[in-house]
Structure formats: structure tokens, C-alpha cells
Coordinates of N, CA and C in Angstrom, one line a residue:
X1 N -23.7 -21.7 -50.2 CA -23.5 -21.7 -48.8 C -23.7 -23.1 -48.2
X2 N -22.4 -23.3 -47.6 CA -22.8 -24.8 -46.9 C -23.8 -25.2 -45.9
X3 N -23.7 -26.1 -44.8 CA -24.7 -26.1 -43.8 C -24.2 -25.9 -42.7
X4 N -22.6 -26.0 -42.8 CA -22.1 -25.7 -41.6 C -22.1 -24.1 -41.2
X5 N -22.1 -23.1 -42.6 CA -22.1 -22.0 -42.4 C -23.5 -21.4 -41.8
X6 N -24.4 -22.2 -42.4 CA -25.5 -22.0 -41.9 C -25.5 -22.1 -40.4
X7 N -25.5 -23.1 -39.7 CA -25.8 -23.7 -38.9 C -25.1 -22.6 -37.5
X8 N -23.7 -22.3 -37.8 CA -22.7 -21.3 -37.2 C -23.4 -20.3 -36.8
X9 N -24.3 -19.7 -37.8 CA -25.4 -18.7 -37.4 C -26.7 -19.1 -36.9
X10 N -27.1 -19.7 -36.9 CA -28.6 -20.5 -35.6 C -28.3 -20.2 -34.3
X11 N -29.5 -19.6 -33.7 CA -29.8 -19.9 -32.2 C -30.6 -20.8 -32.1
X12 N -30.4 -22.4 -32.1 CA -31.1 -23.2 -32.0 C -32.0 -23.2 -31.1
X13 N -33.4 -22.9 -31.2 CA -34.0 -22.3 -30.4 C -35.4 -23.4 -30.1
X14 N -35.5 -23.5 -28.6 CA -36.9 -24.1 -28.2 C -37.4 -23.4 -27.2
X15 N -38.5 -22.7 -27.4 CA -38.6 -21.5 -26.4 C -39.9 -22.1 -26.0
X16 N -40.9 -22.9 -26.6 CA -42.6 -23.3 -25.9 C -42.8 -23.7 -24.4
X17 N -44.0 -23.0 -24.4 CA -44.1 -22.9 -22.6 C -43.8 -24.4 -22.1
X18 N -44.7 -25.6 -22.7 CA -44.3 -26.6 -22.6 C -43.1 -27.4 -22.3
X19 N -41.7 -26.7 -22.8 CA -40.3 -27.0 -22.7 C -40.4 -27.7 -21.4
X20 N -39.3 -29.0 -21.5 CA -39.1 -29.9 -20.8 C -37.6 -30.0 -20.7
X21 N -37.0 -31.0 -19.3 CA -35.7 -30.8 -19.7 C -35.1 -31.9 -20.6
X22 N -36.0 -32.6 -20.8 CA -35.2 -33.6 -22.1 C -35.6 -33.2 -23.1
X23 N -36.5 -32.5 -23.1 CA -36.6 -31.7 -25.2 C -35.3 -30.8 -24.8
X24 N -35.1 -30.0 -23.7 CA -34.2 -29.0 -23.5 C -32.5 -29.6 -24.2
X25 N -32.7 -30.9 -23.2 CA -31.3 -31.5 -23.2 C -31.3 -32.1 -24.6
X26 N -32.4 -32.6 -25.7 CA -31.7 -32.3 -27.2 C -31.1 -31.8 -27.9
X27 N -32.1 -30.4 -27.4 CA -31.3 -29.2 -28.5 C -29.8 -28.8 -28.2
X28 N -29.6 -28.8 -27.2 CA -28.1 -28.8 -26.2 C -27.4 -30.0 -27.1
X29 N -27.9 -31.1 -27.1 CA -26.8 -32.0 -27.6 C -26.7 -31.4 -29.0
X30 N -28.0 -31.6 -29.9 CA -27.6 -31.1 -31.4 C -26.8 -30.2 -31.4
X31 N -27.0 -28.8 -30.9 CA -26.2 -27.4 -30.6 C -24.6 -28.1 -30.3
X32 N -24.0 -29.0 -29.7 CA -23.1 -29.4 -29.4 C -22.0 -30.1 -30.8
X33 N -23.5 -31.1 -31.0 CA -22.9 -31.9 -32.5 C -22.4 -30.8 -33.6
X34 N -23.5 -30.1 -33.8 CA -23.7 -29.3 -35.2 C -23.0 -28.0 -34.8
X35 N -22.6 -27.8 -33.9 CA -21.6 -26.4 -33.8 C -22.8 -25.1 -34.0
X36 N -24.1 -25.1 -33.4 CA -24.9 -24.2 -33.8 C -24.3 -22.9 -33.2
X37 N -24.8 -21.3 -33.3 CA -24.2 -20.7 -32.5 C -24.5 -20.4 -31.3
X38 N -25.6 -20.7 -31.0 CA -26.3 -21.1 -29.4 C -27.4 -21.8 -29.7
X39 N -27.9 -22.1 -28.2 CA -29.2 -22.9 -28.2 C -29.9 -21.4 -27.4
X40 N -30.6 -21.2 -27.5 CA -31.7 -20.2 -27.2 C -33.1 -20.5 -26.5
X41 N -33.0 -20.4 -25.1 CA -34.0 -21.8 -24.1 C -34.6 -20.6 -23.6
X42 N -35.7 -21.0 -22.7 CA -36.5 -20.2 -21.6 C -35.3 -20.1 -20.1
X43 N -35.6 -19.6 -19.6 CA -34.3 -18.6 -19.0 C -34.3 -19.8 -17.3
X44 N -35.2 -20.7 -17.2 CA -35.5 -21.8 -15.8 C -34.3 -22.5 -16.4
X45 N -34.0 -23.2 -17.3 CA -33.0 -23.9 -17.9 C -31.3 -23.4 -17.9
X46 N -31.1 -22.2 -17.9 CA -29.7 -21.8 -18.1 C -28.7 -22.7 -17.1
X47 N -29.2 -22.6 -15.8 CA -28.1 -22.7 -14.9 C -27.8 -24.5 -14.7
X48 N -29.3 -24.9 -15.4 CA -28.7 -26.4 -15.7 C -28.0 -26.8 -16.9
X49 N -28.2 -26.5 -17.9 CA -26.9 -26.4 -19.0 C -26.1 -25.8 -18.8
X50 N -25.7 -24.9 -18.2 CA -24.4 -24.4 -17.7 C -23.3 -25.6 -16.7
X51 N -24.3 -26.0 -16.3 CA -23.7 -26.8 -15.2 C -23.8 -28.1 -16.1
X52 N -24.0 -28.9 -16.6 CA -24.1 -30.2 -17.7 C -23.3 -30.0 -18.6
X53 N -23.3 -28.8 -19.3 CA -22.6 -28.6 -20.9 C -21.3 -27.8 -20.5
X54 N -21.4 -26.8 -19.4 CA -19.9 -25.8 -19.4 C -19.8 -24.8 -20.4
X55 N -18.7 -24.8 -20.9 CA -18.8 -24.2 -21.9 C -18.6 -25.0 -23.7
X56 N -19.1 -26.0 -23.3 CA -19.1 -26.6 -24.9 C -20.2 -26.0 -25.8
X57 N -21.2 -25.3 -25.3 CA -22.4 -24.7 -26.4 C -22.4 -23.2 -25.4
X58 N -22.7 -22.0 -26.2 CA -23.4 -20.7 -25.3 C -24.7 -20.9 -25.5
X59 N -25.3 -20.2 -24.5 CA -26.3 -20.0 -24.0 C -27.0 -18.8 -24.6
X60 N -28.2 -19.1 -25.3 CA -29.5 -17.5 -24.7 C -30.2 -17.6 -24.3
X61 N -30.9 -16.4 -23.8 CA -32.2 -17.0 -23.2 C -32.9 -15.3 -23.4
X62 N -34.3 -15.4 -23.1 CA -35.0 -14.4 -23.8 C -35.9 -13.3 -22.2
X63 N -35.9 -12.6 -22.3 CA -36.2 -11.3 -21.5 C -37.0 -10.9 -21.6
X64 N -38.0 -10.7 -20.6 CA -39.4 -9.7 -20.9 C -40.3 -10.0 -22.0
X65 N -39.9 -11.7 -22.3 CA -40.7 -12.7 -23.1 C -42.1 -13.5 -22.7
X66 N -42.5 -13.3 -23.9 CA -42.9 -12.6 -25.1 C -43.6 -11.9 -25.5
X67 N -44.2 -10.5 -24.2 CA -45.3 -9.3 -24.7 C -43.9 -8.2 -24.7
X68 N -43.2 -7.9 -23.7 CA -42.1 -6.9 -24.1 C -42.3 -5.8 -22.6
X69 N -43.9 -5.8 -22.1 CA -44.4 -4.7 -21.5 C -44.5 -5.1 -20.2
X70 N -43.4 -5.6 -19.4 CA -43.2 -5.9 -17.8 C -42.6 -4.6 -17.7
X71 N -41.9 -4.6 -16.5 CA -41.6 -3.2 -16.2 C -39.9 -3.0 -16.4
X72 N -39.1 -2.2 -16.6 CA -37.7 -2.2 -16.7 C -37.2 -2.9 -15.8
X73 N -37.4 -2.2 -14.1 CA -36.5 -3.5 -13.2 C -37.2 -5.2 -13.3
X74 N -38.5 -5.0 -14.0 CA -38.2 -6.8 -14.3 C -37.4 -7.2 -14.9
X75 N -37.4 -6.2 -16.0 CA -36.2 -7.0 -17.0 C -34.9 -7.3 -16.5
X76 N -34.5 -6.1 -16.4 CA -33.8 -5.7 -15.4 C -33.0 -7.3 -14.5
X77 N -33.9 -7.8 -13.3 CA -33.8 -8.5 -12.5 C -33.7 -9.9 -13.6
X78 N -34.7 -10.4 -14.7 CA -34.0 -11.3 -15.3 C -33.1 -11.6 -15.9
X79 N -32.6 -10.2 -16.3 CA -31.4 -10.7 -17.0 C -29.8 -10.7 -16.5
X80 N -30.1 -10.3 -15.0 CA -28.9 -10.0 -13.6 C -29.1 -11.8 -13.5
X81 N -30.1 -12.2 -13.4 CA -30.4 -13.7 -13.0 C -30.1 -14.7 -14.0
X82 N -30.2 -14.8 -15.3 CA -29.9 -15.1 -16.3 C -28.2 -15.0 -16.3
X83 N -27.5 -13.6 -16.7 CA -26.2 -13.8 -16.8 C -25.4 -14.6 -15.5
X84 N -25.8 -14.7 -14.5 CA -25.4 -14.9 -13.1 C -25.3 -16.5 -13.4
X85 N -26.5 -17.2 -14.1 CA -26.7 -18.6 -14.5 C -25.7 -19.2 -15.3
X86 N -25.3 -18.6 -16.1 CA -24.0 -18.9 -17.3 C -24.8 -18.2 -19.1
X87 N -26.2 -17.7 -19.1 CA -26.0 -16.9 -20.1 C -25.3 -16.0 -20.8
X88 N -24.7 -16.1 -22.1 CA -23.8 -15.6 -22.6 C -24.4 -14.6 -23.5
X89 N -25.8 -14.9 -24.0 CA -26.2 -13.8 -24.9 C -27.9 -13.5 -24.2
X90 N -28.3 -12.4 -24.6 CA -29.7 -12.2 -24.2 C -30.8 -11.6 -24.9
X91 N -32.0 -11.8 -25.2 CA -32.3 -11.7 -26.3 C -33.7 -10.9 -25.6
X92 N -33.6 -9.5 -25.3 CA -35.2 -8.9 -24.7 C -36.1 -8.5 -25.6
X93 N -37.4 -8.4 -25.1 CA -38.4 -7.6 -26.2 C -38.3 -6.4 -25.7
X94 N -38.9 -5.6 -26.5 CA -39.2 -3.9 -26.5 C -40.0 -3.4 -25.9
X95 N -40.9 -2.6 -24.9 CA -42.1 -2.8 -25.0 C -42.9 -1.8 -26.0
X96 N -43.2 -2.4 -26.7 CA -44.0 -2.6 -28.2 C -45.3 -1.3 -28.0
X97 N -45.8 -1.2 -26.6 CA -46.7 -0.1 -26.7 C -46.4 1.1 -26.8
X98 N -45.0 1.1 -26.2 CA -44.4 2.5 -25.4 C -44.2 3.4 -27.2
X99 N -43.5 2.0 -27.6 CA -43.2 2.3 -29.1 C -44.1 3.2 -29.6
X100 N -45.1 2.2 -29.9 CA -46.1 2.8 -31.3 C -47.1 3.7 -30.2
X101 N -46.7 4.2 -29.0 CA -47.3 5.5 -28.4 C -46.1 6.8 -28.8
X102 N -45.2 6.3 -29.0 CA -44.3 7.9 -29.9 C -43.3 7.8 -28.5
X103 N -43.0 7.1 -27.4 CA -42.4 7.5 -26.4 C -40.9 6.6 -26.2
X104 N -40.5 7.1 -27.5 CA -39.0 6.2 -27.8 C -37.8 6.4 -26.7
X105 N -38.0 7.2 -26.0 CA -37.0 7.9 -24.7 C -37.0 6.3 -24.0
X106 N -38.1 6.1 -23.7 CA -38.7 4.9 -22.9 C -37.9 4.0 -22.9
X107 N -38.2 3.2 -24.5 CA -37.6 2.4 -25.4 C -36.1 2.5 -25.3
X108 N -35.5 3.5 -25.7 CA -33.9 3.5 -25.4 C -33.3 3.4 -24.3
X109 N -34.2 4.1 -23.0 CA -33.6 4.2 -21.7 C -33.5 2.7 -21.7
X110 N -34.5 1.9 -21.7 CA -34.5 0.7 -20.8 C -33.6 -0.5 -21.9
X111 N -33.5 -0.3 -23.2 CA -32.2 -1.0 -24.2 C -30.9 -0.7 -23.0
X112 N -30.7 0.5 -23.1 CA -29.8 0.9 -22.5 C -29.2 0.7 -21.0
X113 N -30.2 0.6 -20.9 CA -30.0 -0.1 -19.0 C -29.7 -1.8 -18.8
X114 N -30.1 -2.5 -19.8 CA -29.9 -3.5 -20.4 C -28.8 -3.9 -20.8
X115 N -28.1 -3.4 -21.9 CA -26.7 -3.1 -22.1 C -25.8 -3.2 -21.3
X116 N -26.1 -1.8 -20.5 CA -25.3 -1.5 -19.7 C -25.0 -3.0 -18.8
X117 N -26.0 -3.8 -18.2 CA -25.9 -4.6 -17.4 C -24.4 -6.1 -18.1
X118 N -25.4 -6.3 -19.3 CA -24.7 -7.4 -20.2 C -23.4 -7.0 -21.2
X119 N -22.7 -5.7 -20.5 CA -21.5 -5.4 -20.7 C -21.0 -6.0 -21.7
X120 N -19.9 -6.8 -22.0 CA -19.4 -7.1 -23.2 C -20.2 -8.5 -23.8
X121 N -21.1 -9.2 -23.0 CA -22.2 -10.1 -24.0 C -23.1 -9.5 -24.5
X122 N -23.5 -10.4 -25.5 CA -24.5 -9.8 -26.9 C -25.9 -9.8 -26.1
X123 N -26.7 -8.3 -26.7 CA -27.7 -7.8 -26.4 C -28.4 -8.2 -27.4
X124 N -29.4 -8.5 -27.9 CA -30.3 -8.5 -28.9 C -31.7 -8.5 -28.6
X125 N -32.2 -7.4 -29.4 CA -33.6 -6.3 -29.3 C -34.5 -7.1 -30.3
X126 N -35.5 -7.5 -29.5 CA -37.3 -7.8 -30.2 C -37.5 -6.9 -30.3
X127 N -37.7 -6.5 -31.7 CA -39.0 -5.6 -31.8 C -40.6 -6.0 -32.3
X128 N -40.3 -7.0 -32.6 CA -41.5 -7.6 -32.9 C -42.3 -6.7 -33.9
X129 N -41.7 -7.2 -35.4 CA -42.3 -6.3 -36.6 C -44.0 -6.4 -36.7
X130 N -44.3 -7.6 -36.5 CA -45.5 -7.7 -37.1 C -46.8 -7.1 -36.4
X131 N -46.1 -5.9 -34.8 CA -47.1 -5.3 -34.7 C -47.0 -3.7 -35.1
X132 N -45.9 -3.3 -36.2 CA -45.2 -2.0 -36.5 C -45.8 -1.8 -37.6
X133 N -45.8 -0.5 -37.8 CA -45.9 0.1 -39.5 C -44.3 0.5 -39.4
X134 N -44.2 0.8 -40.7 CA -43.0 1.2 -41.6 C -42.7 2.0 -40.6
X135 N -42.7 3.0 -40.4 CA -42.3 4.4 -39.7 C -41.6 3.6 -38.2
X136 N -43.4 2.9 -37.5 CA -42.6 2.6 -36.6 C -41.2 1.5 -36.2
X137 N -41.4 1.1 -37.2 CA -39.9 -0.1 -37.6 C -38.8 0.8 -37.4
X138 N -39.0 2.0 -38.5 CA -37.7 2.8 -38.7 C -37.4 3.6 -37.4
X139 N -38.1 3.7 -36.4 CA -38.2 4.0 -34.9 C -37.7 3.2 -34.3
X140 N -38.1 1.9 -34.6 CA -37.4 0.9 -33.5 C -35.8 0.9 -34.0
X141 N -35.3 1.2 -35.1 CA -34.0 0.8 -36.0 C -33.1 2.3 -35.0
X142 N -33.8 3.2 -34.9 CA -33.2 4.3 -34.6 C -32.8 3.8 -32.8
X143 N -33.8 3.7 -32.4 CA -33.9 3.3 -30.9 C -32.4 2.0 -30.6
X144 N -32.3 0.5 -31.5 CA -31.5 0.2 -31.1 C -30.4 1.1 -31.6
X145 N -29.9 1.6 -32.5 CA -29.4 2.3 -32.7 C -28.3 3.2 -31.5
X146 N -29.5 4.1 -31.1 CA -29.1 5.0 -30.4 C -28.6 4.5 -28.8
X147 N -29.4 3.1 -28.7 CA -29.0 2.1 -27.0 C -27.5 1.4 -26.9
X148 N -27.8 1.3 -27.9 CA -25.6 0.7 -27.7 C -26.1 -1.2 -28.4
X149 N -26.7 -1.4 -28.1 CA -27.2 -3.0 -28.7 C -26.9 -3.1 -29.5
X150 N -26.4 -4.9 -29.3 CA -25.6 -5.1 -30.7 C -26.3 -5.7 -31.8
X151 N -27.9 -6.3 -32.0 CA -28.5 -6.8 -32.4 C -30.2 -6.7 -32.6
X152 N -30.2 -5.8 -33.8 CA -32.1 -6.3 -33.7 C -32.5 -7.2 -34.4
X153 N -33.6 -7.6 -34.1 CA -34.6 -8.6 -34.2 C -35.6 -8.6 -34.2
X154 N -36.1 -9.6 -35.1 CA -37.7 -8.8 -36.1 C -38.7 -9.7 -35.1
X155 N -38.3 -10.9 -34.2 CA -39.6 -11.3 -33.9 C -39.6 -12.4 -32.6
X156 N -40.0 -12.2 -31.7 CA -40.4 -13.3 -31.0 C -40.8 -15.1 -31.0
X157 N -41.5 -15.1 -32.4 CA -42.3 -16.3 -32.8 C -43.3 -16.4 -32.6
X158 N -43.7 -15.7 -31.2 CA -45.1 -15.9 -30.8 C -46.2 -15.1 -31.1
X159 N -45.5 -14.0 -31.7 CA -46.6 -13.0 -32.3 C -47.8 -13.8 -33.4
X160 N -48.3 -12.6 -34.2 CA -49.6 -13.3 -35.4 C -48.6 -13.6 -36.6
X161 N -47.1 -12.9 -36.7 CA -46.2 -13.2 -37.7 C -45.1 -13.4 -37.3
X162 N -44.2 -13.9 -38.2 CA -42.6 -14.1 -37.7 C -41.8 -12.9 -38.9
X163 N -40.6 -13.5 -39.1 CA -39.7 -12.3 -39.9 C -40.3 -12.5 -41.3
X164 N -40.0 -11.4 -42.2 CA -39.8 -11.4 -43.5 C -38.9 -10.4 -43.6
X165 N -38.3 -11.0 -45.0 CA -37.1 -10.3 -45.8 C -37.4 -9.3 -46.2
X166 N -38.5 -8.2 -46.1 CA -38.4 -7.2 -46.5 C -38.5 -6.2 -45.1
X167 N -38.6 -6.7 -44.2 CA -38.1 -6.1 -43.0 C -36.5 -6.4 -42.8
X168 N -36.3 -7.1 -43.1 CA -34.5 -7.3 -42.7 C -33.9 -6.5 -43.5
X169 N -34.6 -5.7 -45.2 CA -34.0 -4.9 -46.0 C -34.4 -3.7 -45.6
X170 N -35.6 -3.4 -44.6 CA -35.5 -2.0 -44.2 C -34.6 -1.6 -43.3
X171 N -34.4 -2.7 -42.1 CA -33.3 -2.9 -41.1 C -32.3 -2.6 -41.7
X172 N -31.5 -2.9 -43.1 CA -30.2 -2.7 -43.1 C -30.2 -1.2 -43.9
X173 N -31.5 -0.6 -43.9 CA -31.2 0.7 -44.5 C -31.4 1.8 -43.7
X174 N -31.5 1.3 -42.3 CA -31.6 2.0 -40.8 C -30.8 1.8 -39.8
X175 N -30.3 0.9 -39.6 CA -29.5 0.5 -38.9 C -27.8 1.1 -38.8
X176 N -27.6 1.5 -37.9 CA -25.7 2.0 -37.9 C -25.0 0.6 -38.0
X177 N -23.6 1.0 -39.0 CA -23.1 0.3 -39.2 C -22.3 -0.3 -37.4
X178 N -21.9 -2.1 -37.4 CA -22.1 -2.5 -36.4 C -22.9 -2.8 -35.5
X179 N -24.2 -2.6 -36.2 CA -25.3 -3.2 -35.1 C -25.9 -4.3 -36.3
X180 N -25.6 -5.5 -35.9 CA -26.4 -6.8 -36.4 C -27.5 -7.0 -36.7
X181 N -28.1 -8.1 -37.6 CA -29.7 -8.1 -38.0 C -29.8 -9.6 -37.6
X182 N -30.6 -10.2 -36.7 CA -31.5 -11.4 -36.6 C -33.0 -11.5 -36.9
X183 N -33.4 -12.7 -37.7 CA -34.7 -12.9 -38.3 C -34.7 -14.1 -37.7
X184 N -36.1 -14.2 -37.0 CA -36.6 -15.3 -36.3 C -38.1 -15.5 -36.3
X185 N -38.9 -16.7 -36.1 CA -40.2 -16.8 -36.8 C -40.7 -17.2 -37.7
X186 N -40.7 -18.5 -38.1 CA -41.5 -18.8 -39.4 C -40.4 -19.2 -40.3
X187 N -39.2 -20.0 -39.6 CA -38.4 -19.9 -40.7 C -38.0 -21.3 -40.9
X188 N -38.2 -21.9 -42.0 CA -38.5 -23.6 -41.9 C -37.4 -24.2 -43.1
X189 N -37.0 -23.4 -44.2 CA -36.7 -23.9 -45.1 C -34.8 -23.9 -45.4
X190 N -34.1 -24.7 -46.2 CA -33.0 -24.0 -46.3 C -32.7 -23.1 -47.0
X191 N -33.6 -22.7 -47.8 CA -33.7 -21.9 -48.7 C -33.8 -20.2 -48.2
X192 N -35.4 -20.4 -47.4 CA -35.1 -19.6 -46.4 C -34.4 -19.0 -45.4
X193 N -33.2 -19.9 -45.2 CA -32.1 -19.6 -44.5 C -30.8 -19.1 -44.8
X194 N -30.8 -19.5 -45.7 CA -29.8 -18.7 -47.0 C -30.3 -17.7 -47.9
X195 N -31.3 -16.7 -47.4 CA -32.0 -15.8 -48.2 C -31.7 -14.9 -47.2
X196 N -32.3 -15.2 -45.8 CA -31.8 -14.1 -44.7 C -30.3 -13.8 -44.3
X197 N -29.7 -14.8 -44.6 CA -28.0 -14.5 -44.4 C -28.0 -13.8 -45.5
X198 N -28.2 -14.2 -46.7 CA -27.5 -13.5 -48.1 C -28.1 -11.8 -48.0
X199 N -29.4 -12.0 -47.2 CA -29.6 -10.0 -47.3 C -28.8 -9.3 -45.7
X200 N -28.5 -10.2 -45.0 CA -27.2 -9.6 -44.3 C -27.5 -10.1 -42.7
X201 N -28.3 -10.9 -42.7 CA -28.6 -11.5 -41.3 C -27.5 -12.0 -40.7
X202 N -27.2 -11.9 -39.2 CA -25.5 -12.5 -38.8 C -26.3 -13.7 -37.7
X203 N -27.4 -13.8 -37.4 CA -28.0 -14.9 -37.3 C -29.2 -15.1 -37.7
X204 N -29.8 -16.5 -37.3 CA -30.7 -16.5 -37.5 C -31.9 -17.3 -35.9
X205 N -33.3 -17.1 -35.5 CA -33.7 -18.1 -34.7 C -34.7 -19.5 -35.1
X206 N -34.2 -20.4 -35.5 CA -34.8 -21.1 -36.3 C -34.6 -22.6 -35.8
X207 N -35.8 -23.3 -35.0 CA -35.9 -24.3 -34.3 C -35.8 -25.2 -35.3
X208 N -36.2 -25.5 -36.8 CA -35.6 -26.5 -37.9 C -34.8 -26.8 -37.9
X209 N -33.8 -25.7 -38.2 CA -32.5 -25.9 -39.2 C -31.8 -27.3 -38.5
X210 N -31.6 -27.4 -37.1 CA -30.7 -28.5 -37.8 C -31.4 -30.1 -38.2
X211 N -32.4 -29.9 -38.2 CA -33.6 -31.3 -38.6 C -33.6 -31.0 -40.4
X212 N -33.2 -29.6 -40.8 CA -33.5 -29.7 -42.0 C -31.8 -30.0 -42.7
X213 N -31.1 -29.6 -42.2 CA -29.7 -29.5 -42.3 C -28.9 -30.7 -41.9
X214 N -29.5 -31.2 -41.0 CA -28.0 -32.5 -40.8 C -28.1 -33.2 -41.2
X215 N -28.5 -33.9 -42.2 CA -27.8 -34.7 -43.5 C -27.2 -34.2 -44.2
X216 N -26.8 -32.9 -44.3 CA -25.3 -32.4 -45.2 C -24.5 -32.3 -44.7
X217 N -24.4 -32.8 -43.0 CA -23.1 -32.1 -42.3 C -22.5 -33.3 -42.0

């Protein structure tokens, strides 16, 4: 696998609270150079890269980041503000307690209200594995599932862990066909990056890649 193919699949991502707009306006340029498939920012940022860049890079930006457990019209209201900005994709957490309390109705209503809002742009679902057991994984797999979302995702970054590959293999043995897998979290290497595409990842969130990558491109 090359690095452009790699790269195609990156949400070049700088999400730290710290984010500034000249670390911002980097990743924008790299994402520009390297054809990444977005840059993936804190959501204060959108409507000035929208207005600087246009449409030469898409946009994500992240939702009910990074505990999951604000309330649905929060979410709700950031991601009406967010698309409104020029984001093209949106990337919300779950809330993670509602989960592992058994009250999956929850969880789906508010995917779904979500959805609904970001109409034909990409939705993609934190679930944030590293606070799930097996079961509740295969809950969260059912839930996006059942919400219309086009994308889950194993992790925030900011949790106590990021992805592993053996979550991205229970993902594709739960998941309906047409709903996507992104691994984000902990992911530094090229090797590692061509390990999660090869078990069927259609992106990845990985603030490295193109520091590890653009000397082959």
C-alpha cells in the first residue's frame, strides 16, 4: 500500500485543548499538500478554514467531545453550528454511561437525531472502546447500526486507551454491511496504518501520519 493511499484515508487530526490557529493553519496546509481526507479540528476553528481554505480540504470537527454525556440538544445545537460553519463531516461521542447502563433506546435516539440533522454528510460514532466490555461493544455495533450512521469509531484519543485491531475485528463482525470502521488513538506507525486499513478500516484518525509519511509522497 502506498502513502498516498494511506494518506486518502486520514483525518488529519489536532484536536488538544491547547490548539492554536497557526498549529491549526498547519495541518490545513499539510491536509492540502498531502490530499489527506480531512483535517479533523476542534469545532472554534471550522468557520475560519472554511473561509481561508473553501473547499480545497473538508472539514471535521468533533461533538459532545470528549466525555460523550452533555445533553442531546447540546449536541444537537453543535453540530447545527458546526455544519452552518462549512463542516462536511462530524465526528460525535456516545454517551458512554447511558450505554453500559443497558439504555440503548437513548443511544440510538440521539445517533439518530444527529443523522437526521447531517443529512447527506458523514456521521461518525465514538464509542469509545476502552471503557466497553465485549458485549457492550457489540451494543454499541448494534446501536450504530440501527441509527442510520455511516461510521463507528473506536476512540476519542483522550480516553486511558486509543484503538486496537481487535476491536476493529469485532466491529466488522457486527456491523451492517455499509456502515464504515474508523480507528483513532494511539496510532503512530506506518505499519500500524496499513494494519487497520488491511482489517477494513475506511479511515483512519491519526495526527502522525503525514510526519511519518511525507517522504514517500
Amino acid at each position: 500500500m502506498n502513502a498516498n493511499e494511506i494518506l486518502g484515508r486520514v483525518d488529519h487530526t489536532y484536536l488538544k485543548q491547547t490548539a492554536t490557529w497557526a498549529e491549526i493553519q498547519k495541518i490545513c496546509d499539510e491536509a492540502q499538500k498531502y490530499h489527506t481526507a480531512t483535517v479533523m479540528v476542534p469545532s472554534c476553528y471550522v468557520s475560519r478554514i472554511k473561509k481561508q481554505y473553501g473547499d480545497a480540504i473538508k472539514i471535521a470537527t468533533v461533538v459532545g467531545f470528549p466525555n460523550g454525556n452533555c445533553n442531546t440538544a447540546a449536541k444537537l445545537a453543535e453540530t447545527a453550528q458546526a455544519l452552518a460553519d462549512g463542516a462536511s463531516e462530524i465526528d460525535m461521542v456516545i454517551n458512554v454511561g447511558m450505554l453500559k447502563a443497558g439504555e440503548k433506546e437513548y443511544v440510538i435516539d440521539e445517533i439518530k437525531a444527529l443523522k437526521h440533522l447531517t443529512g447527506d454528510r458523514i456521521l461518525k460514532v465514538i464509542v469509545e472502546t476502552c471503557f466497553l466490555t465485549e458485549e457492550e461493544k457489540i451494543a454499541a455495533c448494534q446501536c450504530v447500526n440501527e441509527s442510520g450512521a455511516d461510521i463507528i469509531k473506536t476512540s476519542t484519543g483522550f480516553g486511558p486507551a486509543g484503538a486496537r485491531l481487535e476491536d476493529i475485528e469485532l466491529f466488522r463482525k457486527h456491523i451492517k454491511e455499509g456502515v464504515g470502521m474508523k480507528a483513532a488513538g494511539g496510532i503512530h506507525t506506518r505499519d500500524e496504518m496499513e494494519a487497520y486499513i488491511k482489517a477494513g478500516c475506511c479511515r483512519l484518525g491519526a495526527s502522525a501520519a503525514v510526519k511519518v509519511l511525507q517522504s514517500e509522497v
